[in-house]
Coordinates of C-alpha atoms in Angstrom, one line a residue:
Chain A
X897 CA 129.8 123.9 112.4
X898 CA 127.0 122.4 110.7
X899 CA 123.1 121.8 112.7
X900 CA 123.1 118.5 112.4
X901 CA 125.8 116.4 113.5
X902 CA 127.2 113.6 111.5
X903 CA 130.3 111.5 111.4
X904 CA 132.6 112.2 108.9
X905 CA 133.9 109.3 107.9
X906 CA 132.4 105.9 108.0
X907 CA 133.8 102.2 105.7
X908 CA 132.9 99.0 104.9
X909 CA 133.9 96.0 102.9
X910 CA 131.7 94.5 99.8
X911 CA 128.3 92.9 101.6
X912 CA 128.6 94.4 104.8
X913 CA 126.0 96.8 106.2
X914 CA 126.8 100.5 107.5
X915 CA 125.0 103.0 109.1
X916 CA 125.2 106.8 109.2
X917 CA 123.8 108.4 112.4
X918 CA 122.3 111.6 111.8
X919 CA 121.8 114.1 115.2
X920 CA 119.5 117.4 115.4
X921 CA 117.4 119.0 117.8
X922 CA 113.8 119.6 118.6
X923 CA 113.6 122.4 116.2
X924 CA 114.7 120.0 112.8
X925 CA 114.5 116.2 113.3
X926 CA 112.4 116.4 116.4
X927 CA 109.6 118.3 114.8
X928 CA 110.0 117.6 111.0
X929 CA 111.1 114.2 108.8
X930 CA 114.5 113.7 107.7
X931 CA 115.6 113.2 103.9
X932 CA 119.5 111.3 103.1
X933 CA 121.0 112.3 99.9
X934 CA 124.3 111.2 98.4
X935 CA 127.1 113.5 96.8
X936 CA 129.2 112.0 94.0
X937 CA 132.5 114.1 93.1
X938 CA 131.3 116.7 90.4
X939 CA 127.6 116.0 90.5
X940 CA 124.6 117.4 92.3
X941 CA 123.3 115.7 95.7
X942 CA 120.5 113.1 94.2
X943 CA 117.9 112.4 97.3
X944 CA 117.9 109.0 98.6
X945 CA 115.6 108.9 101.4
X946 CA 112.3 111.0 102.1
X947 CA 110.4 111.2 105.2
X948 CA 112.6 109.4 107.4
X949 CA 112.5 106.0 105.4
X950 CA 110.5 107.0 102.2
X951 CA 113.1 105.9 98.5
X952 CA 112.6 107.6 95.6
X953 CA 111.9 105.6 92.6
X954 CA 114.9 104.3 91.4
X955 CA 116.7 104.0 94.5
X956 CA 117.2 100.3 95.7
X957 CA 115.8 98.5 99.0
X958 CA 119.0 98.1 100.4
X959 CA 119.0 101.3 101.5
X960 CA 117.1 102.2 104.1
X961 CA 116.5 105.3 106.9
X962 CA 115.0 105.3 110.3
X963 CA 114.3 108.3 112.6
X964 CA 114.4 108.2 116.5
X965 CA 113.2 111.9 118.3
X966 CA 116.4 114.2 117.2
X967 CA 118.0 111.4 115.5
X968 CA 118.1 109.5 112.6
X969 CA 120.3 107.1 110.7
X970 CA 120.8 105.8 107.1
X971 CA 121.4 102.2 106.4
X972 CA 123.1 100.4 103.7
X973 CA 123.5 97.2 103.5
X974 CA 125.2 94.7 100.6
X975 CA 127.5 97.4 100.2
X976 CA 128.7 98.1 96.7
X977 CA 132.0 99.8 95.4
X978 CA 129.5 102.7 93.7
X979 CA 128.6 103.4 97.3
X980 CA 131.5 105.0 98.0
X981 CA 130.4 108.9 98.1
X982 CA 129.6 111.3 100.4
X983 CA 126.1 111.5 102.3
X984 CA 124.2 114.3 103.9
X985 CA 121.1 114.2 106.2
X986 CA 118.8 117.5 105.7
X987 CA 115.6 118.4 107.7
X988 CA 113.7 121.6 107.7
X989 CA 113.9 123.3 110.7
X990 CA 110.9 125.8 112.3
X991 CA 113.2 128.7 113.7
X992 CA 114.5 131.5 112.4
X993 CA 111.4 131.9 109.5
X994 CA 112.1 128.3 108.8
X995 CA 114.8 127.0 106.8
X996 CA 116.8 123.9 106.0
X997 CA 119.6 122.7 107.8
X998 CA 122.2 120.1 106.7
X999 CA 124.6 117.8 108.0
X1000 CA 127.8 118.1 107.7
X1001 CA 128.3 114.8 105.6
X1002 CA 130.2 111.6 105.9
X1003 CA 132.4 110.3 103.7
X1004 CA 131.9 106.6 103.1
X1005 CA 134.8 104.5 102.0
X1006 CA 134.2 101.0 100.3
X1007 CA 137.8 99.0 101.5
Chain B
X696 CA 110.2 117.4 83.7
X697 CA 111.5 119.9 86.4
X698 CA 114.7 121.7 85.5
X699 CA 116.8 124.0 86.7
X700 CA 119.7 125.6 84.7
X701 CA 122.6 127.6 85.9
X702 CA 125.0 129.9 84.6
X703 CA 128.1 129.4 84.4
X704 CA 131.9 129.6 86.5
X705 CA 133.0 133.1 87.4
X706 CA 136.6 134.2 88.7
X707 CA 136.0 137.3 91.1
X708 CA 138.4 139.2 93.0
X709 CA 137.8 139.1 96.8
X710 CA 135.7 142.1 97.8
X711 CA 134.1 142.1 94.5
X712 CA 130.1 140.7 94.0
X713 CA 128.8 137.5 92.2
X714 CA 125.4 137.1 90.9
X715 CA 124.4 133.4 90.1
X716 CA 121.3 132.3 87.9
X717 CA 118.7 129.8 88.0
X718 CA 116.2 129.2 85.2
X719 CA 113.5 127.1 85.8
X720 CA 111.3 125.0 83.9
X721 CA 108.7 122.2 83.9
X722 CA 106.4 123.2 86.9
X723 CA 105.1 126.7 87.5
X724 CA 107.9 129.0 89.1
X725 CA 105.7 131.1 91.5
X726 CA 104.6 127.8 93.6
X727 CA 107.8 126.7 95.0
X728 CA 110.4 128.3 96.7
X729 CA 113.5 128.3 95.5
X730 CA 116.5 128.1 97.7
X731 CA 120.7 128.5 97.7
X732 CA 123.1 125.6 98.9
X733 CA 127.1 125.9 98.6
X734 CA 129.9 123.4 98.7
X735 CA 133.3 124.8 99.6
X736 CA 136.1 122.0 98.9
X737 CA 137.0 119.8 101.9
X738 CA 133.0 121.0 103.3
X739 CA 129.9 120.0 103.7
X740 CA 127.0 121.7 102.1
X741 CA 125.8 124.6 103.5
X742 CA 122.1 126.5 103.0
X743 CA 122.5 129.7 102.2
X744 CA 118.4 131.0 102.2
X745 CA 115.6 130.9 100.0
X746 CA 113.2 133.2 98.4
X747 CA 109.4 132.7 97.6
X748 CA 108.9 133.6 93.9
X749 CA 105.8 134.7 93.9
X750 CA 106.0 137.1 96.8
X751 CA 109.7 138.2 96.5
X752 CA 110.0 137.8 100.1
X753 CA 113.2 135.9 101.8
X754 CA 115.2 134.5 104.8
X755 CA 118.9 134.4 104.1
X756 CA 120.9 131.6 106.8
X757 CA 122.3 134.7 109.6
X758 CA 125.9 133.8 108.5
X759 CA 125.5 135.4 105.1
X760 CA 123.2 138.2 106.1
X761 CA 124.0 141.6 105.1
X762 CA 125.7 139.9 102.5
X763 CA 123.5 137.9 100.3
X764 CA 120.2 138.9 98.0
X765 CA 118.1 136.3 96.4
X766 CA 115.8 138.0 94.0
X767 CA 113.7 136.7 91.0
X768 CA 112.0 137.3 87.8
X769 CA 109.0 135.4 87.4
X770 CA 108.4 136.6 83.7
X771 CA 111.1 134.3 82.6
X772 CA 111.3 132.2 85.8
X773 CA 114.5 132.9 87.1
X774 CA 116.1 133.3 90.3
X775 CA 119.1 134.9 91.1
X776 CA 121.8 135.1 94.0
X777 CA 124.1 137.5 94.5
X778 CA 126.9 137.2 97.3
X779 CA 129.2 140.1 98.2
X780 CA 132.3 140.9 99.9
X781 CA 134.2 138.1 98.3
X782 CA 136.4 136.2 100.3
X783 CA 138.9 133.2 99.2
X784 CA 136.6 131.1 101.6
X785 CA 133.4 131.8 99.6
X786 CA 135.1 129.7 96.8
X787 CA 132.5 126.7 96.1
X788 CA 130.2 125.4 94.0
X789 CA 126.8 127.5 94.6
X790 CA 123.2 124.8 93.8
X791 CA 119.5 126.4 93.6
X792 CA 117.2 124.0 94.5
X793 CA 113.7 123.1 94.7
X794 CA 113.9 121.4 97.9
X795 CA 110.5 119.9 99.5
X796 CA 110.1 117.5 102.3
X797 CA 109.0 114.3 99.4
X798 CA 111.1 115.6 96.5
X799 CA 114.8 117.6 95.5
X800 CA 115.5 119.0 92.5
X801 CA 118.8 120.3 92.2
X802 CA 120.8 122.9 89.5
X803 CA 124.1 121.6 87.8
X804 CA 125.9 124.0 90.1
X805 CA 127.8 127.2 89.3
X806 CA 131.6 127.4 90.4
X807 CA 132.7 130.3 92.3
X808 CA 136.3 131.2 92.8
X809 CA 137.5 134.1 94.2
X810 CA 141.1 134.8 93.6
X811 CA 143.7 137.5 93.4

């Protein structure tokens, strides 16, 4: 049972936009910003999205994050076949000494 | 640039110990934590702790309490993790990672398997 709650599955076709919805609690998202990364089979997770809606260099405009009190969501949008991968939301959260908790990923299919 | 390198797959029988390595390089080792994420097949990722390097102290996730140790050598910047009481369900890939709130950097992974 992962801390935050995501789907864990979520499809599109070619061009359409999808979002993953990303749900904590006051102790993670509510207090703290929320980073996206994606997991490709075999690889380690590369970070998408910092600080709620921050891209790293290198990672294109049509992706996009938002963050809502204990929630936040990842957006794609002119969805590509290489999108098809797993994504996780992360946040650190305060309790316990302060640690990072993770979603428990969702698995995006391209149809 | 920031690296950090693994050691390699290890077959354990259950109730036997792993210890997994993580040499960094490119930044100074002391000034960021270092923490321990696994991926068991068909799950997400899960956090496992973190240890300071330049202290030595630590906060291991309460599922693996009791059962995990992070330690470190900071004279050839290297952290370690060492996970006991194998079970088949502590099979995964296990990452180190310098994880902040504006940047990741992530080890190659180190496969675990534990198998009779």
């Amino acid at each position: 049972q992962s801390v935050l709650t995501q789907p864990p599955s979520a499809s599109g076709t070619p061009g359409q936009r999808v979002t993953i919805s990303c749900s904590g609690s006051s102790s993670n998202i509510g207090r703290n910003t929320v980073n996206w990364y994606q997991q490709l089979p075999g690889t380690a997770p590369k970070l998408l999205i910092y600080s709620n809606n921050q891209r790293p260099s290198g990672v294109p405009d049509r992706l996009s994050g938002s963050k809502s009190g204990t929630s936040a969501s990842l957006a794609i949008s002119g969805l590509q076949s290489e999108d098809e991968a797993d994504y996780y939301c992360a946040a650190w959260d305060d309790s316990l000494n302060g640690h990072w908790v993770f979603g428990g990923g969702t698995k995006l299919t391209v149809l | 640039q920031v690296q950090l390198v693994q050691s390699g797959a290890e077959v354990k029988n259950p109730g036997a110990s792993v210890k997994v390595s993580c040499k960094a390089s490119g930044y100074t080792f002391t000034d960021y934590s270092m923490h321990w994420i696994r991926l068991a097949p068909g799950q997400g990722l899960e956090y496992l702790g973190w240890i300071n390097p330049n202290s030595g102290g630590t906060n291991y996730a309460q599922k693996f309490q009791g059962r995990v140790t992070m330690t470190r050598d900071a004279s050839i910047s290297t952290a370690y993790m060492e996970l006991s009481s194998l079970r088949s369900d502590d099979t995964a890939v296990y990452y180190c990672a310098r994880l902040q709130m504006e940047t990741a950097y992530w080890g190659q992974g180190t496969l675990v398997t534990v198998s009779s």
